[in-house]
mmCIF file of C-alpha atoms and ligand atoms in Angstrom:
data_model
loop_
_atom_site.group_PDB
_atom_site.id
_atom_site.type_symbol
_atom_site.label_atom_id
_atom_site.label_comp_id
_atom_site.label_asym_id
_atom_site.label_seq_id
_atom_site.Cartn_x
_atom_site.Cartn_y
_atom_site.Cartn_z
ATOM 1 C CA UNK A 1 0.000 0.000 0.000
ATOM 2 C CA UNK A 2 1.209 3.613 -0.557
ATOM 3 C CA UNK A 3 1.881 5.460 2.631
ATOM 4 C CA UNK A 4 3.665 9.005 3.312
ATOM 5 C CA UNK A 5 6.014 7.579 5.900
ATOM 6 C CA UNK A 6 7.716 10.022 8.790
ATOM 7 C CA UNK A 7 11.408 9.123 8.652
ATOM 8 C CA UNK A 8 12.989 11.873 10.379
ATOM 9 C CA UNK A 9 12.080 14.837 12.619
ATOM 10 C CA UNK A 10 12.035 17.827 9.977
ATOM 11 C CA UNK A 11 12.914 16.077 7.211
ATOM 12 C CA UNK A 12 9.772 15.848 4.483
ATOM 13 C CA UNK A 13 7.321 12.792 4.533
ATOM 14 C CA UNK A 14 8.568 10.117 2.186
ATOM 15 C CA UNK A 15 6.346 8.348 -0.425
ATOM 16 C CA UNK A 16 6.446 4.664 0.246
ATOM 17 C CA UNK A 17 5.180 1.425 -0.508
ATOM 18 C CA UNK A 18 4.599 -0.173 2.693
ATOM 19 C CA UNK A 19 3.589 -4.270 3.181
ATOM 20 C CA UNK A 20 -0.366 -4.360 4.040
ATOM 21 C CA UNK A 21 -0.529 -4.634 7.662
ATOM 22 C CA UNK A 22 -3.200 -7.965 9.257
ATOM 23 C CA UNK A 23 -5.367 -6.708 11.792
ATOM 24 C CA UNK A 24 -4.669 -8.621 15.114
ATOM 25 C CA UNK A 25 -7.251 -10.066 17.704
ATOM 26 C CA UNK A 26 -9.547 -7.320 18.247
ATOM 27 C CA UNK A 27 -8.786 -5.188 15.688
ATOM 28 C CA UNK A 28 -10.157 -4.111 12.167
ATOM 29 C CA UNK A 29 -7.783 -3.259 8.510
ATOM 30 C CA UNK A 30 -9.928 0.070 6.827
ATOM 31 C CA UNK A 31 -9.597 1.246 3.687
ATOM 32 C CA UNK A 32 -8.944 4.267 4.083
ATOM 33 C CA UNK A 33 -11.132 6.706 1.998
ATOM 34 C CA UNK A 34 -9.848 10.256 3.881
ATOM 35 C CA UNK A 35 -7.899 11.511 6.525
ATOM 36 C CA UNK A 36 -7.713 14.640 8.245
ATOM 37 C CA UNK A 37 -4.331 17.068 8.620
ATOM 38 C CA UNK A 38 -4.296 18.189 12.112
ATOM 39 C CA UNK A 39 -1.822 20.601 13.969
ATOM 40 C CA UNK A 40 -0.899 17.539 15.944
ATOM 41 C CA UNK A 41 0.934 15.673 13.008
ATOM 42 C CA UNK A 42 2.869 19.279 12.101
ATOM 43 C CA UNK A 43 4.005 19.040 15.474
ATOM 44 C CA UNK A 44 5.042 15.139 15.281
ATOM 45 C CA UNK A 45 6.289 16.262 11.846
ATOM 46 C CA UNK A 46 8.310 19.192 12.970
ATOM 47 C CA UNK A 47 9.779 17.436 16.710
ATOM 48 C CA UNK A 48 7.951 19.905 18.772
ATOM 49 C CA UNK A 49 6.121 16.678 19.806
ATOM 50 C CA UNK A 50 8.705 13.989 19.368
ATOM 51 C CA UNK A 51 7.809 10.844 17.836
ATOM 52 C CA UNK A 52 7.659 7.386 20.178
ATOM 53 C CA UNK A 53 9.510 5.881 16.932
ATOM 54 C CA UNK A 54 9.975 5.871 13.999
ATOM 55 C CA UNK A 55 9.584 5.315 10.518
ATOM 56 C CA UNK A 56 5.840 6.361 11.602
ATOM 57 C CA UNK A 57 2.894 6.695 9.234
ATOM 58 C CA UNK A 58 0.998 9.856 10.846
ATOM 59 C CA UNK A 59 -2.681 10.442 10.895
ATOM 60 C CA UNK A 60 -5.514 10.650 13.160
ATOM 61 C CA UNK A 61 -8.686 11.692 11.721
ATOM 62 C CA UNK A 62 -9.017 8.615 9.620
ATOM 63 C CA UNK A 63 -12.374 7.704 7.654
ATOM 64 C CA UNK A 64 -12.340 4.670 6.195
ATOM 65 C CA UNK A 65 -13.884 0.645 5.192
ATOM 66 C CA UNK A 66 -13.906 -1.998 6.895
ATOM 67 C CA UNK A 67 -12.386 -4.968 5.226
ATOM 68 C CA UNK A 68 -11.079 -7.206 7.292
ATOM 69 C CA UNK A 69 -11.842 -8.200 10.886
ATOM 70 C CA UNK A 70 -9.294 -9.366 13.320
ATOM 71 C CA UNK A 71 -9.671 -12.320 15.704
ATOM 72 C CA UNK A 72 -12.678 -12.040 18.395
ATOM 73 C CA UNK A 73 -14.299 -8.439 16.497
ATOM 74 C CA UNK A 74 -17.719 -8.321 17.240
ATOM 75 C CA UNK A 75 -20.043 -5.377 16.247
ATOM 76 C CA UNK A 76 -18.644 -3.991 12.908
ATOM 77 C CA UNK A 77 -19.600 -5.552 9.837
ATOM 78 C CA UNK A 78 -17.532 -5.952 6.283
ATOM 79 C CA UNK A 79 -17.849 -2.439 4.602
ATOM 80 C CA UNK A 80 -18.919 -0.513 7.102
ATOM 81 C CA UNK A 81 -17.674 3.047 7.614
ATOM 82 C CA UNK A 82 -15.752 3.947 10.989
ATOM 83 C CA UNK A 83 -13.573 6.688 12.408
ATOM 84 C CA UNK A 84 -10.251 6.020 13.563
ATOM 85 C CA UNK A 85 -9.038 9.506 16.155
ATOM 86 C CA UNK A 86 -6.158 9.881 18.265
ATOM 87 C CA UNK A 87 -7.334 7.462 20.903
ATOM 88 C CA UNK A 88 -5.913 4.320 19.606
ATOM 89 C CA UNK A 89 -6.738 2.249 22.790
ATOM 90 C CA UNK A 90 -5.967 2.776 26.726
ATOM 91 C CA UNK A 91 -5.475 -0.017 28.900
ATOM 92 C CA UNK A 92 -8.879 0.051 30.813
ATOM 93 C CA UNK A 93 -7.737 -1.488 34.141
ATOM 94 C CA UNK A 94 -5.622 1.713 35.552
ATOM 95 C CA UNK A 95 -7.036 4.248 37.605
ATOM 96 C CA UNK A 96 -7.677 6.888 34.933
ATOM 97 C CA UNK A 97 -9.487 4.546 32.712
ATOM 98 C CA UNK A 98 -11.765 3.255 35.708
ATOM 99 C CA UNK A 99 -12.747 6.972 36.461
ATOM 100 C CA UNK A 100 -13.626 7.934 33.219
ATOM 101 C CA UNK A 101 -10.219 9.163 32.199
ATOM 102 C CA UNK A 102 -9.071 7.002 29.653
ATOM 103 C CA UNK A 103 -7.418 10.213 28.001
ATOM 104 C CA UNK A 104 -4.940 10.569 30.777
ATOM 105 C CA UNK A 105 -4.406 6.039 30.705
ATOM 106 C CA UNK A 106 -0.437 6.112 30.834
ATOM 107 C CA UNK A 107 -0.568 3.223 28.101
ATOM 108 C CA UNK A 108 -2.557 4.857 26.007
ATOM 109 C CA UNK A 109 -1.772 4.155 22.453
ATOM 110 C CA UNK A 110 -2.511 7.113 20.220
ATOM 111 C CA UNK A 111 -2.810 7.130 16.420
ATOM 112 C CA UNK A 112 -0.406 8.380 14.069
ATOM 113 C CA UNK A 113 2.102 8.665 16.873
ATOM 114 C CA UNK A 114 2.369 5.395 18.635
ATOM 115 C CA UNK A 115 0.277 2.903 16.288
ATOM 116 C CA UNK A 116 0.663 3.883 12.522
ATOM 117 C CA UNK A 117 -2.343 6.424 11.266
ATOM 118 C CA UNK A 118 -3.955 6.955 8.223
ATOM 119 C CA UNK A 119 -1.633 9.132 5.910
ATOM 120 C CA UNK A 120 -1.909 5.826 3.584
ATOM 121 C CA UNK A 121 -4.486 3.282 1.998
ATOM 122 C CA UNK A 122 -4.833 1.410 4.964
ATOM 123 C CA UNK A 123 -4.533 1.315 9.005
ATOM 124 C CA UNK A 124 -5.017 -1.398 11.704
ATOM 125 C CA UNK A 125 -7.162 -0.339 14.201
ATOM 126 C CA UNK A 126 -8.988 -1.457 17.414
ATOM 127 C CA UNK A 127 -12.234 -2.291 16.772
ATOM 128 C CA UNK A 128 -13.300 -0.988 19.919
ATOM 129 C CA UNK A 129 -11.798 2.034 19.410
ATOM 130 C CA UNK A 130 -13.308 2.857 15.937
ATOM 131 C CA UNK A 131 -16.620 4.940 16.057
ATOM 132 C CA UNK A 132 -19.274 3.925 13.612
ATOM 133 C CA UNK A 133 -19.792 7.375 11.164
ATOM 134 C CA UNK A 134 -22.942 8.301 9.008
ATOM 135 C CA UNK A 135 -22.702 6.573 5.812
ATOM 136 C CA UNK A 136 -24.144 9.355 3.459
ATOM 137 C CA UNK A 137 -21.705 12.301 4.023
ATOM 138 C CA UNK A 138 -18.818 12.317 1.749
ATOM 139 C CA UNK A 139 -15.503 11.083 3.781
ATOM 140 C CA UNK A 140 -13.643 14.719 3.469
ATOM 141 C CA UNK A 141 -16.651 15.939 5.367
ATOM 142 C CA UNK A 142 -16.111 13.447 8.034
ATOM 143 C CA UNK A 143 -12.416 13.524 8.478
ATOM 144 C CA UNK A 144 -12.071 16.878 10.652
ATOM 145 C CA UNK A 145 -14.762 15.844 12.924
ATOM 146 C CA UNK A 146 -12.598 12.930 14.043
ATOM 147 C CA UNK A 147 -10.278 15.266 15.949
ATOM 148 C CA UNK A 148 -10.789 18.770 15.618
ATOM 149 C CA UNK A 149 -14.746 17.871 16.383
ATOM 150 C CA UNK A 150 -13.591 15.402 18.675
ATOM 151 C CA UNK A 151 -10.781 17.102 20.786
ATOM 152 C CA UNK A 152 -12.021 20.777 20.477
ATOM 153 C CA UNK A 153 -15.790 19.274 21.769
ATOM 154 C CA UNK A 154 -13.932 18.078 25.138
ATOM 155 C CA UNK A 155 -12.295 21.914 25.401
ATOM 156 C CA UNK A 156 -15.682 23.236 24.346
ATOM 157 C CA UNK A 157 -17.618 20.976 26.735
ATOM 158 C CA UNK A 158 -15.737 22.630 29.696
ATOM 159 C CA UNK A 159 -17.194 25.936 29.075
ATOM 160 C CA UNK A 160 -20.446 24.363 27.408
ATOM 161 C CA UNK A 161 -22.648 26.380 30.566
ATOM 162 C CA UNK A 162 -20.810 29.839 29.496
ATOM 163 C CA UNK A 163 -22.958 31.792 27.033
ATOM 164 C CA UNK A 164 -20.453 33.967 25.578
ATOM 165 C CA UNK A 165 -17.292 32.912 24.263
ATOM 166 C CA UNK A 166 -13.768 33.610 22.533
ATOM 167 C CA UNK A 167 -12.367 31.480 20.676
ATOM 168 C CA UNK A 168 -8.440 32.035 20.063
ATOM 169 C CA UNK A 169 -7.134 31.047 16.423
ATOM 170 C CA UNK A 170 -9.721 30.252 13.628
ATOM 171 C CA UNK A 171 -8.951 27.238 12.048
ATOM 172 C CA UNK A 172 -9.714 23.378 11.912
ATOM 173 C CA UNK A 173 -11.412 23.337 15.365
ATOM 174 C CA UNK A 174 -12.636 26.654 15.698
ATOM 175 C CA UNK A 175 -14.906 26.435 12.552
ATOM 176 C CA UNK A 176 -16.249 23.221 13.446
ATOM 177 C CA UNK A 177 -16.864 24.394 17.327
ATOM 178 C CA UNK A 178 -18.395 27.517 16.304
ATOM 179 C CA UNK A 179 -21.284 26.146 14.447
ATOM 180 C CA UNK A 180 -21.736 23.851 17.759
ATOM 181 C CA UNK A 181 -21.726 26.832 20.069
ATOM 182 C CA UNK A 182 -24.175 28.785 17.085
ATOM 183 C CA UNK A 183 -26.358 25.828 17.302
ATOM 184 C CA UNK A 184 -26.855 26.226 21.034
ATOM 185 C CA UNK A 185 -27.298 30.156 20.935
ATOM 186 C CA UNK A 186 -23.914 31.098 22.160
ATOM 187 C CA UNK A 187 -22.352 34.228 21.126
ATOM 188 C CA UNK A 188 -18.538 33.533 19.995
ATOM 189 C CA UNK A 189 -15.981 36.039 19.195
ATOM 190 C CA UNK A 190 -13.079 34.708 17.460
ATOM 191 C CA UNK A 191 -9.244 36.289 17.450
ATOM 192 C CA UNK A 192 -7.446 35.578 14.570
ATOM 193 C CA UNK A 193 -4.098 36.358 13.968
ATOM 194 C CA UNK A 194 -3.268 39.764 13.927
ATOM 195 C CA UNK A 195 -4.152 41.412 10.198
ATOM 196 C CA UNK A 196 -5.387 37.802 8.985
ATOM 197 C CA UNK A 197 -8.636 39.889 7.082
ATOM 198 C CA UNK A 198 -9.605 36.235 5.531
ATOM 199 C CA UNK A 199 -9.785 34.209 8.916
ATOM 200 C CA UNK A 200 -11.834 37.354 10.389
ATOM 201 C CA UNK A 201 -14.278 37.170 6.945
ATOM 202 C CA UNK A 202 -14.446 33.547 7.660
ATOM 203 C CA UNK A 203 -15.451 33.486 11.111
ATOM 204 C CA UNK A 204 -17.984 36.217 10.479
ATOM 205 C CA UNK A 205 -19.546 34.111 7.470
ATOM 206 C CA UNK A 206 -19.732 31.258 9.945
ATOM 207 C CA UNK A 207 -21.712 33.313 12.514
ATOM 208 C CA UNK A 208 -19.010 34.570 14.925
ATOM 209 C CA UNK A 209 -20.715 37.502 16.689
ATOM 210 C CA UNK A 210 -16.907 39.755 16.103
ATOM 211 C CA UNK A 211 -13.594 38.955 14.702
ATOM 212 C CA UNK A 212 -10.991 40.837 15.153
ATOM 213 C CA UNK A 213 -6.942 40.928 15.467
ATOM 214 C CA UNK A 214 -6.045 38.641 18.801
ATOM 215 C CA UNK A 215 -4.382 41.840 19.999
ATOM 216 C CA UNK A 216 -7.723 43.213 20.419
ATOM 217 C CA UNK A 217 -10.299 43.133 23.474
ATOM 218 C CA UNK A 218 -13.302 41.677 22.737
ATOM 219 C CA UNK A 219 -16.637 43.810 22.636
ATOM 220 C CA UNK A 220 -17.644 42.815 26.084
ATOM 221 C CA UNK A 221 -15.892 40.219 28.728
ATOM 222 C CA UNK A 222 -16.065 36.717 27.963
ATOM 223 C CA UNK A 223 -17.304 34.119 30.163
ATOM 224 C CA UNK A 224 -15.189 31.423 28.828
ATOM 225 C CA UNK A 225 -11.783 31.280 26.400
ATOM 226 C CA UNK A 226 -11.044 28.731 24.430
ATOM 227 C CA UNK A 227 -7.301 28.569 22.841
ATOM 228 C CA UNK A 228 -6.500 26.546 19.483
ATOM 229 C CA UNK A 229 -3.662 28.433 18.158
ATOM 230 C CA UNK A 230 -0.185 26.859 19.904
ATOM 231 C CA UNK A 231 0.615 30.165 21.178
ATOM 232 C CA UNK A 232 2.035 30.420 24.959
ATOM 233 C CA UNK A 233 1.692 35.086 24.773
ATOM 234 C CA UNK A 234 -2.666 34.414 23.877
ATOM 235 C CA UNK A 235 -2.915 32.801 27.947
ATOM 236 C CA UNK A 236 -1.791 36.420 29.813
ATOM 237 C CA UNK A 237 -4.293 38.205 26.882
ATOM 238 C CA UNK A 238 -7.190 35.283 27.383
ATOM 239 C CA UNK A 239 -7.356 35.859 30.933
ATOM 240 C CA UNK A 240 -7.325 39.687 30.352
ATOM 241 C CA UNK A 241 -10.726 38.680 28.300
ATOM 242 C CA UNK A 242 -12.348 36.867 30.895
ATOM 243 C CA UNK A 243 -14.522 38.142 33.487
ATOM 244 C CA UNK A 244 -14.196 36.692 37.215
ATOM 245 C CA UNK A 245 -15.119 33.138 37.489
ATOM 246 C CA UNK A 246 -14.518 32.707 33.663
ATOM 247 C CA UNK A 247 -13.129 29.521 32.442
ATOM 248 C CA UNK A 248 -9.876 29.292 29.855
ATOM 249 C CA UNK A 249 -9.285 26.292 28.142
ATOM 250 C CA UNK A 250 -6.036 25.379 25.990
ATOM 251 C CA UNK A 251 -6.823 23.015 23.822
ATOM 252 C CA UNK A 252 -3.757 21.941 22.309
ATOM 253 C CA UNK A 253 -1.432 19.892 22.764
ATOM 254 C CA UNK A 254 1.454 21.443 22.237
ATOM 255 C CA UNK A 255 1.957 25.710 23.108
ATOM 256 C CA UNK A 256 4.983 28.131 23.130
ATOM 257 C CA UNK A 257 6.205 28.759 26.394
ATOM 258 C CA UNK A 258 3.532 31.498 28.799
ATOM 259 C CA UNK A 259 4.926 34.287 29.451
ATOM 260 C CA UNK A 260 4.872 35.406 33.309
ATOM 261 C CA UNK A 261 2.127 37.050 34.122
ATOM 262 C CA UNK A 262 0.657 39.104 37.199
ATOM 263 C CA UNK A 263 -1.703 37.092 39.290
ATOM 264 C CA UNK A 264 -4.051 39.657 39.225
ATOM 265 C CA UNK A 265 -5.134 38.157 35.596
ATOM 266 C CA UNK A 266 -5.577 34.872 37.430
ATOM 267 C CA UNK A 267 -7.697 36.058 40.794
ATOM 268 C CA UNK A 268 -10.830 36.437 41.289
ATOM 269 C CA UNK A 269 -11.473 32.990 40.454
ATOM 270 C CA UNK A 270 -10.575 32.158 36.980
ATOM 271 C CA UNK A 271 -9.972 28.928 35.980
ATOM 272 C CA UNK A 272 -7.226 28.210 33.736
ATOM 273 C CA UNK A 273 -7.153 24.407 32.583
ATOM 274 C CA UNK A 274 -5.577 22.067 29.605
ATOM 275 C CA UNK A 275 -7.389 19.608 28.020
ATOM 276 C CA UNK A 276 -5.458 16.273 26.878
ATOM 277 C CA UNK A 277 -6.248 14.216 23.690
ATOM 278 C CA UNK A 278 -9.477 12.536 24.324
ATOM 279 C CA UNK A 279 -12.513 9.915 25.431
ATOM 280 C CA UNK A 280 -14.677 7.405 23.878
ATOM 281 C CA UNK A 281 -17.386 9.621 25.613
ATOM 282 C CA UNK A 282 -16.708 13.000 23.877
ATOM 283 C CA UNK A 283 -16.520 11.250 21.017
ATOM 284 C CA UNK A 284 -19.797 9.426 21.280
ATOM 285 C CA UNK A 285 -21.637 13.212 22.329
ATOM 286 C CA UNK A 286 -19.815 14.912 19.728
ATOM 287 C CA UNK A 287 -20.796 12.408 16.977
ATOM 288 C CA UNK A 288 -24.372 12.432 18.036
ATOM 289 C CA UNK A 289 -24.418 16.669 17.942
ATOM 290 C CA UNK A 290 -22.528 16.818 15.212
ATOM 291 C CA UNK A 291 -25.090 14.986 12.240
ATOM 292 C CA UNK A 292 -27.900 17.545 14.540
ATOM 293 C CA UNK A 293 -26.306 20.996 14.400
ATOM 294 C CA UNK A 294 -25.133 19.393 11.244
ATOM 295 C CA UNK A 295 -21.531 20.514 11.521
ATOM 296 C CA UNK A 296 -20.123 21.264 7.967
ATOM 297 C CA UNK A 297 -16.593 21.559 7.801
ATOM 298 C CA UNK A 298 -14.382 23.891 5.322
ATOM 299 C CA UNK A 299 -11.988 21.541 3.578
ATOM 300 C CA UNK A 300 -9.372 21.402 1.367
ATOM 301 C CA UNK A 301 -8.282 18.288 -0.133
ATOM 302 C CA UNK A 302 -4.850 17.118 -1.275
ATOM 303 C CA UNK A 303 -3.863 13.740 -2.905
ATOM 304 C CA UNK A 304 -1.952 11.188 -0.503
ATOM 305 C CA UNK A 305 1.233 12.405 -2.324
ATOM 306 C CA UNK A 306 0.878 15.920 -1.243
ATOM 307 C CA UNK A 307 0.679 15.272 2.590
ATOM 308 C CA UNK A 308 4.186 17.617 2.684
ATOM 309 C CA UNK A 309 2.296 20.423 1.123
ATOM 310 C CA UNK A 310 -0.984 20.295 3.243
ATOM 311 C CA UNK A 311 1.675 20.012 5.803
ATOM 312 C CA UNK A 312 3.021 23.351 5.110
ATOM 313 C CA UNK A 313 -0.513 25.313 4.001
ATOM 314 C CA UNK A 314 -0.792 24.533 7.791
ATOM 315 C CA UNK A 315 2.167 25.614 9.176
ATOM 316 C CA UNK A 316 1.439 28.853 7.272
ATOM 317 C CA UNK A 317 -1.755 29.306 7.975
ATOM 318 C CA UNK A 318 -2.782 29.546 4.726
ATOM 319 C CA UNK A 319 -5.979 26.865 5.184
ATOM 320 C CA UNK A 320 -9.426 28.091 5.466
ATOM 321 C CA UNK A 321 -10.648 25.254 7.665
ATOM 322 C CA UNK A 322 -9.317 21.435 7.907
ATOM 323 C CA UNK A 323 -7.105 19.936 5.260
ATOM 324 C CA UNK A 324 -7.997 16.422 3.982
ATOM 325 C CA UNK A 325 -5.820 13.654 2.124
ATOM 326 C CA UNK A 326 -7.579 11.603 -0.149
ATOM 327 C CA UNK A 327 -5.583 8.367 -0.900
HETATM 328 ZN ZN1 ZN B 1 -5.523 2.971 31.489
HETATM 329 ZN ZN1 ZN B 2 -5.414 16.090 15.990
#
């Protein structure tokens, strides 16, 4: 099968033909039909985030087929559509798995970083960690839901009671989790990058109530923050946003150092919290709001091949929305 294999940190994705892996006991082989570009595998890519090994096939918003079933898979049928996201398995018996914290499960195996993802025509994945995905949407509309839906729901879900919100960088998440937010009568203001006139038009055309430069204070103070864009200086200014008792959220997993702040920006009860990777439960809520609201994400799609060049769109910032590979 061809794959766009990660050989070494900084060095561009190679263009391989890799055996066809056998799904083991419990686990399922997919076709792959898309899969999603997320910030995540830039940072894999780029050794901000180092890889566990490597050569390593990245990918983590994978759509695909069933088409073969491992040993012992019950519940998924030949052809049937699933979602493979980050969440490659956790070990279930530790004490963040019993508690409903299988994000935080020290042997969690996460794809496109520990088990190979879906930058290719195929992946192995655990059956049990594959959610079942609506059959009639076309794949490249399905892809960014699998972890900017996915991940960005758990960030959004902690400030799901807040009524009016900022949300800090406008891309892959952002879009999706505005039209969530929308849905439930929020009022959003998103902060783009300073002089970035197209993400501002964007977020407008998606309903934001303002856009405007992230250097800028919002109309009125926000109840809750949400950060996407990997950048440590946006805490100091989202807490400036926030009124007492508001909630900021970073939702990535990987920022540039915070500057030192005064605790003043901090008192009076804010709450200033990370959110790691993900659960089998945000999944399952976000893919039962999603179809609802129904979420329609902005994509741009690139051939397998050209998984360096969506690569570097997104380091640029030069997507409007999620990019997709199409194998
Ligand atoms: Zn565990
Ligand atoms: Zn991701």
């Amino acid at each position: 099968m061809r794959a766009m294999v990660l050989k070494a940190v900084g060095a561009p994705l190679a263009l391989e033909d890799l055996p066809l892996p056998t799904p083991g006991p419990g686990e399922v082989l997919l076709k792959v039909e898309a899969c999603g570009v997320c910030r995540t595998d830039q940072h894999i890519a780029d050794g901000e985030l180092p890889p566990p090994r490597l050569p390593l096939v990245l990918g983590h918003q994978v759509v695909g087929r069933a088409v073969a079933l491992g040993e012992g898979v019950e519940g998924v049928s030949l052809g049937q559509r699933l979602g493979a996201g980050w969440l490659g398995g956790a070990c279930g018996t530790c004490k963040y798995c019993r508690r409903g914290q299988e994000n935080l499960c020290r042997q969690a195996a996460f794809t496109g970083y520990h088990r190979d993802g879906g930058y290719a025509e195929y992946l192995v994945a655990r059956a049990a960690f594959a959610y079942p995905l609506p059959e009639e949407w076309p794949p490249e509309a399905l892809a960014p839901w699998l972890c900017a839906g996915l991940i960005g729901y758990r960030a959004y879900r902690l400030v799901q009671d807040r009524q009016v919100l900022g949300f800090y960088g406008f891309g892959a998440a952002a879009h999706l989790l505005l039209q969530v937010a929308k849905h439930q009568g929020k009022r959003v203001y998103a902060f783009v990058r300073p002089g970035d006139e197209a993400a501002k038009g964007f977020a407008l055309e998606l309903g934001a109530a303002w856009a405007g430069d992230s250097t800028e204070a919002p109309p009125e103070p926000l109840e809750g923050a949400l950060l996407f864009a990997p950048v440590g200086a946006l805490v100091p200014k989202a807490l400036a946003d926030t009124e007492p008792g508001g909630v900021v959220v970073l939702a990535g997993i990987h920022m540039s150092p915070i500057p030192e702040m005064p605790y003043r920006l901090l008192w009076e009860e804010r709450v200033l919290r990370s959110v790691a990777n993900l659960t089998r439960e945000d999944a399952r809520a976000f893919l039962e709001i999603a179809p609802q609201v129904p979420v329609r994400a902005a994509v741009e799609t690139f051939p397998l091949e050209e998984a360096n060049r969506a690569l570097e769109a997104l380091r640029q910032g030069r997507l409007r929305g999620a990019a997709v590979l199409l194998p």
